[in-house]
Coordinates of C-alpha atoms in Angstrom, one line a residue:
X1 CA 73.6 -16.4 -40.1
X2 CA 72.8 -12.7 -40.1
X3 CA 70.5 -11.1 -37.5
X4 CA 68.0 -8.6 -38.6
X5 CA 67.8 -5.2 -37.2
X6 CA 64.7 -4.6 -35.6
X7 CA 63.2 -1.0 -36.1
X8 CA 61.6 0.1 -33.2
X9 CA 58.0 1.5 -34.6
X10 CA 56.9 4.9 -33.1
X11 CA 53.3 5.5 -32.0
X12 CA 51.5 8.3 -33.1
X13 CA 50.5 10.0 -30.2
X14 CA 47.0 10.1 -29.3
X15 CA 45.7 13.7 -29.9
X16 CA 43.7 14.5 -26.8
X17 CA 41.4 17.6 -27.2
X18 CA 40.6 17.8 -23.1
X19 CA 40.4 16.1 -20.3
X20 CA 37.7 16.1 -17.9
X21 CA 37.0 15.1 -14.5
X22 CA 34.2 12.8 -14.3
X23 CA 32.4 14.8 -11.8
X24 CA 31.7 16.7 -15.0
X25 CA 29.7 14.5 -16.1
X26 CA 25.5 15.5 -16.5
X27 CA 23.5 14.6 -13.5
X28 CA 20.3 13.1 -15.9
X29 CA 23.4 10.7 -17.4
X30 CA 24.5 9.8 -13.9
X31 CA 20.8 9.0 -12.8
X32 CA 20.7 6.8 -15.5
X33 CA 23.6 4.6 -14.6
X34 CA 22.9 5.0 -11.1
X35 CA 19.6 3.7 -11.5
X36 CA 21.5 0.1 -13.0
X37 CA 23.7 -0.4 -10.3
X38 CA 23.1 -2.8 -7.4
X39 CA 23.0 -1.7 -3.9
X40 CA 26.8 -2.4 -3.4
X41 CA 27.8 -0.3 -6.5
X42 CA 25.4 2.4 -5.2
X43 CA 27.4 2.6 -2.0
X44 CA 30.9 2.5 -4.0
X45 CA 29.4 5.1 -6.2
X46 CA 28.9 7.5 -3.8
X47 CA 32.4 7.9 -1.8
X48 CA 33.6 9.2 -5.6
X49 CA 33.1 12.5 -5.3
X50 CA 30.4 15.1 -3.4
X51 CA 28.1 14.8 -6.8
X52 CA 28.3 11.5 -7.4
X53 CA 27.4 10.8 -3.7
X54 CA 24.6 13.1 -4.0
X55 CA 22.7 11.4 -7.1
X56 CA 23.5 8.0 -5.3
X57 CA 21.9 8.7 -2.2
X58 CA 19.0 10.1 -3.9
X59 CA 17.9 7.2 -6.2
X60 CA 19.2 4.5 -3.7
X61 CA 16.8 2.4 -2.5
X62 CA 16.4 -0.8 0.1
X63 CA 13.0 -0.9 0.6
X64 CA 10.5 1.4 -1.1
X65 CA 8.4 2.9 1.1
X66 CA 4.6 2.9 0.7
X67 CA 2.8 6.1 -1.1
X68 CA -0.2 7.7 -0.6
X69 CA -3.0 7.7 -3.6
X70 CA -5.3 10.5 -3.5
X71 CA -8.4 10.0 -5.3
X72 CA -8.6 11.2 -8.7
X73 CA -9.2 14.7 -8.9
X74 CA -11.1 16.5 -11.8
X75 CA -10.7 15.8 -14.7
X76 CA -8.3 13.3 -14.5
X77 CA -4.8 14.3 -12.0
X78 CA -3.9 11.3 -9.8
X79 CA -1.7 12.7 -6.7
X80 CA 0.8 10.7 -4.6
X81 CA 2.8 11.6 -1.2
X82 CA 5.8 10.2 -0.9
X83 CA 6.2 9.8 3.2
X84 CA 9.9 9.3 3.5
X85 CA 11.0 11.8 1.3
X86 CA 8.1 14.4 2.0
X87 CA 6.9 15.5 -1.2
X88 CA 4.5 15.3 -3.3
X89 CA 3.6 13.8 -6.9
X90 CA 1.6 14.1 -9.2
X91 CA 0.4 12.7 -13.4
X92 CA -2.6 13.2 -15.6
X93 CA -4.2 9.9 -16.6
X94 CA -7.4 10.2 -18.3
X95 CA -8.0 6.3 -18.2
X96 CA -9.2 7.8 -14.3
X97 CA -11.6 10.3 -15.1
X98 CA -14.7 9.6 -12.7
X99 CA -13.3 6.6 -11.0
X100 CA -13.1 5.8 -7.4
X101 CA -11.1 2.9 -5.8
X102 CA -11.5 0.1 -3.5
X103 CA -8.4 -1.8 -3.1
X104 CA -4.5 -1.9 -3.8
X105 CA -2.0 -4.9 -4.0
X106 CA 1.0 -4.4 -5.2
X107 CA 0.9 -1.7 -6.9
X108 CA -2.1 -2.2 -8.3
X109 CA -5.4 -0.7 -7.7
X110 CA -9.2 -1.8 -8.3
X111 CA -11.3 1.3 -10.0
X112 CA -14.5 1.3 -11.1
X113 CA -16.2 4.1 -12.6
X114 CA -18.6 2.8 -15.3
X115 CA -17.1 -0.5 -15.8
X116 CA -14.4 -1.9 -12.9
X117 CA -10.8 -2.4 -13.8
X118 CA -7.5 -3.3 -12.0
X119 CA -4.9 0.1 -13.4
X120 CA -1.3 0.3 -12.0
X121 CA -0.6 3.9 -12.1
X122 CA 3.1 3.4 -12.8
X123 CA 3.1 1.2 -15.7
X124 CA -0.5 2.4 -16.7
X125 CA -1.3 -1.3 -17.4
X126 CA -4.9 -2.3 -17.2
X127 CA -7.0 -5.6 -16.8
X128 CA -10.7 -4.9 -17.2
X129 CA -12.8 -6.9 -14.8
X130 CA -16.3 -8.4 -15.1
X131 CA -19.4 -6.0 -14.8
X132 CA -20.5 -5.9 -11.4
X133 CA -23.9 -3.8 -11.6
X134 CA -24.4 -2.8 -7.6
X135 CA -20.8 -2.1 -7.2
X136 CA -21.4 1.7 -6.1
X137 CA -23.0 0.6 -3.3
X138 CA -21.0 1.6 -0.6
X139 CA -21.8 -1.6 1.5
X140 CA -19.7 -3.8 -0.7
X141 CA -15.7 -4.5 0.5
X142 CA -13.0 -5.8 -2.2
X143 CA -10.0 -7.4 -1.8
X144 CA -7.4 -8.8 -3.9
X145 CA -5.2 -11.8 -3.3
X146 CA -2.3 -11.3 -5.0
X147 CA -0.7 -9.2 -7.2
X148 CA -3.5 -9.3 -10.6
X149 CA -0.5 -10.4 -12.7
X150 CA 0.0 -13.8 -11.1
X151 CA -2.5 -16.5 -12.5
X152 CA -3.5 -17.3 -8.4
X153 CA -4.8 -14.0 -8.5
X154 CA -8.3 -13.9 -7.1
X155 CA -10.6 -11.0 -7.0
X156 CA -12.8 -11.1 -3.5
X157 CA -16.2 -9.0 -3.0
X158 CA -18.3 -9.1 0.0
X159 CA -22.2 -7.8 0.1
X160 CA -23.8 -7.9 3.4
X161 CA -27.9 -7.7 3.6
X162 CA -29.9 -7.0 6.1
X163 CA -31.2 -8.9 9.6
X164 CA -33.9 -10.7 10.0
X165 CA -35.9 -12.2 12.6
X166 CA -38.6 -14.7 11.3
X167 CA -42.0 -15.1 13.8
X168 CA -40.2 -17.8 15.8
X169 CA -37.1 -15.4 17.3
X170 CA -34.5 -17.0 15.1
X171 CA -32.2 -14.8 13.7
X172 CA -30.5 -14.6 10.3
X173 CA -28.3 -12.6 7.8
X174 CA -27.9 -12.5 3.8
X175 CA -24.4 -12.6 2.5
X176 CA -23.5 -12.4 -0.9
X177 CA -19.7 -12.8 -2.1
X178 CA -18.4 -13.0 -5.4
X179 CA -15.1 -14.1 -6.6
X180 CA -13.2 -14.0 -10.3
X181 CA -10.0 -14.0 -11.8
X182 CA -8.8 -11.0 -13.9
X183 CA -9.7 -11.9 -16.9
X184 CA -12.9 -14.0 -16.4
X185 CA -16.1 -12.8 -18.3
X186 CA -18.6 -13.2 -14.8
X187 CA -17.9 -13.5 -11.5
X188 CA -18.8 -16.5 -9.6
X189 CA -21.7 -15.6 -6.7
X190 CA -22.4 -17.7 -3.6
X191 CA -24.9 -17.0 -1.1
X192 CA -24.7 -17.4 2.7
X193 CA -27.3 -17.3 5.3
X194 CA -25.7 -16.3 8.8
X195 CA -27.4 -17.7 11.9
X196 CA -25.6 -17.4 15.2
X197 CA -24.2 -14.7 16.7
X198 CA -24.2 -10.6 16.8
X199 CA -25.3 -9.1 13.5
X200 CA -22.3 -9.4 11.3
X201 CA -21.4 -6.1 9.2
X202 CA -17.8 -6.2 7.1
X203 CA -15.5 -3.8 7.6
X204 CA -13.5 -2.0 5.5
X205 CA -10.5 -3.4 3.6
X206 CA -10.8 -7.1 3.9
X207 CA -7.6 -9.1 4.2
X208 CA -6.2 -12.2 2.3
X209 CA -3.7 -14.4 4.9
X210 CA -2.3 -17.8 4.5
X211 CA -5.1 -18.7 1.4
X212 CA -7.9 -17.1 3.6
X213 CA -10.3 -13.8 3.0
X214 CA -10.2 -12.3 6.7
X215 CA -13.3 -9.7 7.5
X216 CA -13.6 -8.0 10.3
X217 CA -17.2 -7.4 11.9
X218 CA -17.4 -3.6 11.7
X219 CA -19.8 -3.5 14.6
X220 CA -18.4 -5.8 16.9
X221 CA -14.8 -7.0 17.7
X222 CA -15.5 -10.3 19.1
X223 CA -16.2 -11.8 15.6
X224 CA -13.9 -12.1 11.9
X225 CA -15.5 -13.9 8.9
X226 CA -13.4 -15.8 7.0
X227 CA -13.6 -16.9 3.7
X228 CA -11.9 -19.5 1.9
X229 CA -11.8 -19.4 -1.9
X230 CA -10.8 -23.0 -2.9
X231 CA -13.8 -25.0 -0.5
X232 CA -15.7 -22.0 -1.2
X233 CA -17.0 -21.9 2.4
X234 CA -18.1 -19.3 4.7
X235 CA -17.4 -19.2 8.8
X236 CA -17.8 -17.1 11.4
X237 CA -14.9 -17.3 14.1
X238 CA -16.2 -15.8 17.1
X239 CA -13.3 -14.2 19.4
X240 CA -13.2 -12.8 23.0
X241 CA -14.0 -9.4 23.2
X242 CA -11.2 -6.8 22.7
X243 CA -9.3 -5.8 26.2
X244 CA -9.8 -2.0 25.1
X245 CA -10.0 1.3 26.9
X246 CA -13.7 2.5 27.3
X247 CA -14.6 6.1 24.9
X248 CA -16.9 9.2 25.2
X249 CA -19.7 9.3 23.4
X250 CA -18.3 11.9 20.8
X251 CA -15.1 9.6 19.9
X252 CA -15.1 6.6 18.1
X253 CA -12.7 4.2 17.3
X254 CA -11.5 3.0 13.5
X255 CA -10.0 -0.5 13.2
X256 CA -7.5 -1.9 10.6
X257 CA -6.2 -5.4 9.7
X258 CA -3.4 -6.2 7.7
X259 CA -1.1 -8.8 7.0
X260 CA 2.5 -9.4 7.6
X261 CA 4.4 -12.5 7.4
X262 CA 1.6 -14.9 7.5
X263 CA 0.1 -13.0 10.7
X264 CA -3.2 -11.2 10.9
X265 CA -2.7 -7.8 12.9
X266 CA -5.3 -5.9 14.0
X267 CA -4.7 -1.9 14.9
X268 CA -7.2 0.0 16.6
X269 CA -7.0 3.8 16.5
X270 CA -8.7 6.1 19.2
X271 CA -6.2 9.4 19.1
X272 CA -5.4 11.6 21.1
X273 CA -4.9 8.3 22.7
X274 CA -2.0 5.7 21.5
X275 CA -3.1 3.1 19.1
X276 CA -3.7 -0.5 20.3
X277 CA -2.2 -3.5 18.2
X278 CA -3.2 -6.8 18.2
X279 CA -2.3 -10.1 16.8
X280 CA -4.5 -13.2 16.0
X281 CA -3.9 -16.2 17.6
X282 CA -5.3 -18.8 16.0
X283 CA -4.6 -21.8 18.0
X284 CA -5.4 -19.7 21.2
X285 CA -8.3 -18.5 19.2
X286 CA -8.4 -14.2 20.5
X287 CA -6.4 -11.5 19.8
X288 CA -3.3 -11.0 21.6
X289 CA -1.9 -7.5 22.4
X290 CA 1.3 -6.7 21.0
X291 CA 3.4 -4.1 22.8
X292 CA 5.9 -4.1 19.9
X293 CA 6.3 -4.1 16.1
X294 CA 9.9 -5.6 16.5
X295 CA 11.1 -3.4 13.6
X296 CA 8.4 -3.1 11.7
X297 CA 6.1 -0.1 10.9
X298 CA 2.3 -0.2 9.7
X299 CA 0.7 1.7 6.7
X300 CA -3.7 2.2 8.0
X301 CA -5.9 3.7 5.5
X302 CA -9.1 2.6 5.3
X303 CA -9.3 0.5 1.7
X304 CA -5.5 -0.6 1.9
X305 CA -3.4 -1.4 5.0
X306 CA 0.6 -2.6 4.6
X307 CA 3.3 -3.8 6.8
X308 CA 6.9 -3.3 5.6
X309 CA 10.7 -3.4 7.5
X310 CA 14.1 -1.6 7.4
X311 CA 12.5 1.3 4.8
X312 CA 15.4 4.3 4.8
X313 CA 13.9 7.7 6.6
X314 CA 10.9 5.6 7.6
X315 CA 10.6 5.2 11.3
X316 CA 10.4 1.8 12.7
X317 CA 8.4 0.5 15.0
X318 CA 5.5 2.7 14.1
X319 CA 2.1 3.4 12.8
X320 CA 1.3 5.7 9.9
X321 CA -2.1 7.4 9.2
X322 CA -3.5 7.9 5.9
X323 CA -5.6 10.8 7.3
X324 CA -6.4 12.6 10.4
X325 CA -9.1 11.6 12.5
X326 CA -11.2 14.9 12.5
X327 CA -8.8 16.8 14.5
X328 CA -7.0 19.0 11.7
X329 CA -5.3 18.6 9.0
X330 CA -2.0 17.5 10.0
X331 CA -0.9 13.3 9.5
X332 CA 0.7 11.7 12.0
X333 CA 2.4 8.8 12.8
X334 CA 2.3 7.0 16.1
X335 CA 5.9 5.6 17.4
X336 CA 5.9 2.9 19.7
X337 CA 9.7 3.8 21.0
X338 CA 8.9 7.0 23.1
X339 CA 4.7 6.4 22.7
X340 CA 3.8 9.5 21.3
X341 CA 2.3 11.0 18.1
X342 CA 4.8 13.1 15.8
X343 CA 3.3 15.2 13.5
X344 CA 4.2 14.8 9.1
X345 CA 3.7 17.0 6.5
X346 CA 0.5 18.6 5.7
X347 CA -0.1 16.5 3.1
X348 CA -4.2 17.0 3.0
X349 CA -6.3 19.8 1.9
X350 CA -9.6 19.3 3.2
X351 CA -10.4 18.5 6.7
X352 CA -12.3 15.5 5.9
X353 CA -10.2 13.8 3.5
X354 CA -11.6 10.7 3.8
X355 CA -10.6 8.5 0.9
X356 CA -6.8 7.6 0.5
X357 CA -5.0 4.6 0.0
X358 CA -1.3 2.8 0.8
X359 CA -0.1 1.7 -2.4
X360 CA 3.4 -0.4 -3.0
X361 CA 5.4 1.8 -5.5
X362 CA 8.4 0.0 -8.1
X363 CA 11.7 1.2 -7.2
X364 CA 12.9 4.5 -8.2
X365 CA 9.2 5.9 -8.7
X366 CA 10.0 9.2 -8.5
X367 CA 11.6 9.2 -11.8
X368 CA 8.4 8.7 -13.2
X369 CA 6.1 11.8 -11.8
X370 CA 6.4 15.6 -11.9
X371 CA 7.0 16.9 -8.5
X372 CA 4.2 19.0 -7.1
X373 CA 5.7 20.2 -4.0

């Protein structure tokens, strides 16, 4: 038996034109990848090389930190401020031209200019809502739920009349709410009559908390109306008064709720003095002073309030304004660690910038807008 001779085969060699480090590689393509990776890639990503670290650590992302929504400006530029990264963004949408807004959830915001409509300004998705003919009155407060894209979502508007006192001394108050789903053709109105206690006025930015619509009484803050959209019931709970430093006559003091982790919190604001948080007890039935956030740091504005943890270059254990209260133009925040104010960037033109909102951005958000500044 004869053995064949193998023949070794030769390779052709592999022409190679040039070889290129992959730091080489264009920053838009590494955004893209970057922007695919989970948070443990991102971190393995970045010990690569000085460029590679550089777009990592820009687009990486825990926890998004709220941004502030200016209101539309004419005829139709929407502006945001990113507060941990401390710029500005902006985007043209005409769908906003004349609107004004109530709410936010989620990334969503209620509008109404002449019809009323839930837009997310970073998909640019809208739900149109049913007409609600007195909505520019200024009296009514919305609130939202959930976010408009869960079926559970309920739309919550509150209308407070006036006080009466029929011949006999008894006292009463109208109060109108209305609730609907996005999507519904009407909205569904009950009618209350209110007849013990201090005249009861809702406050800005209702809150939704374990199922329940939560309103604070804008002129006193021994009492919360609560709402509850399933019995369709309206109570009163009425709460020891507030254990809260007296004011001057000039000064006054804005109050925010908002909700976080199935707690109602409570902050009232009276700067150049340090804000004062509370928390609702419910089975003690007051509000109970909290002397830490544990962590946490708190988003006030007056039509959206938000509570969020361990968000990168966002201090902790804080409080952050949506505007100043009449004393200039600079925002501030409010740390709880060494109780004092620190000054942010400028981020408003006008003194009296009154209407501004939290809203809850999608990751990587600033891919999406033109820088302003």
């Amino acid at each position: 038996m004869t053995r064949r001779k193998r023949t070794r085969k030769t390779e052709k060699p592999v022409r190679v034109i040039e070889l290129r480090p992959w730091s080489d590689l264009p920053v838009e393509l590494l955004e893209l990848i970057v922007t695919r990776l989970s948070h443990k890639d991102n971190v393995n990503m970045s010990c690569v090389c000085k460029k590679w670290q550089y777009v990592a650590l820009k687009l990486r992302v825990v926890n998004q930190s709220p941004w502030l929504l200016f209101p539309p400006a004419p005829p139709c530029l929407i502006k945001f401020f990113d507060p941990a990264l401390g710029k500005f963004y902006f985007d043209e949408i005409p769908k906003l031209r004349l609107a004004d807004f109530y709410c936010s959830k989620d990334g969503w915001v209620l509008f109404c200019s002449f019809d009323m409509f839930l837009f997310n300004p970073f998909t640019k998705s809208k739900m149109d809502l049913p007409d609600y003919r007195f909505f520019e009155c200024k009296a009514v407060k919305v609130a939202l739920s959930c976010v408009p894209t869960s079926p559970d979502c309920v739309v919550f508007a509150i209308e407070v009349s006036g006080y009466y006192v029929n011949d006999e001394g008894d006292s009463s108050q109208g109060v109108s709410i209305r609730i609907c789903h996005p999507g519904d053709a009407q909205w569904t109105t009950f009618q209350y009559q209110i007849t013990d206690g201090e005249p009861f006025c809702c406050g800005d930015c209702p809150v939704f908390c374990n199922g329940l619509f939560y309103c604070l009484n804008e002129t006193s803050d021994i009492s919360v109306g609560v709402f509850d959209p399933q019995k369709h019931t309206l109570s009163v709970l009425s709460l020891p008064s507030l254990n809260l430093p007296r004011l001057s006559c000039d000064r006054w003091r804005p109050k925010y709720m908002a909700e976080f982790k199935g707690d109602l919190l409570l902050v009232c604001v009276s700067y150049p003095d340090k804000p004062i948080i509370f928390k609702l007890e419910l089975s003690k039935m007051k509000w109970v002073e909290m002397k830490s956030l544990n962590g946490a740091t708190v988003f006030v504005s007056t039509h959206s309030s938000l509570v969020v943890t361990n968000v990168p270059r966002i201090s902790s254990n804080s409080v952050y304004f949506s505007k100043p209260v009449c004393y200039g133009k600079s925002s501030y925040l409010y740390c709880l660690d060494d109780c004092r104010y620190h000054p942010t960037r400028q981020w408003c033109e006008g003194q009296f910038f009154q209407k501004s909102v939290w809203i809850r951005p999608p990751k990587m958000t600033h891919l999406l807008f033109d820088e302003l500044y």
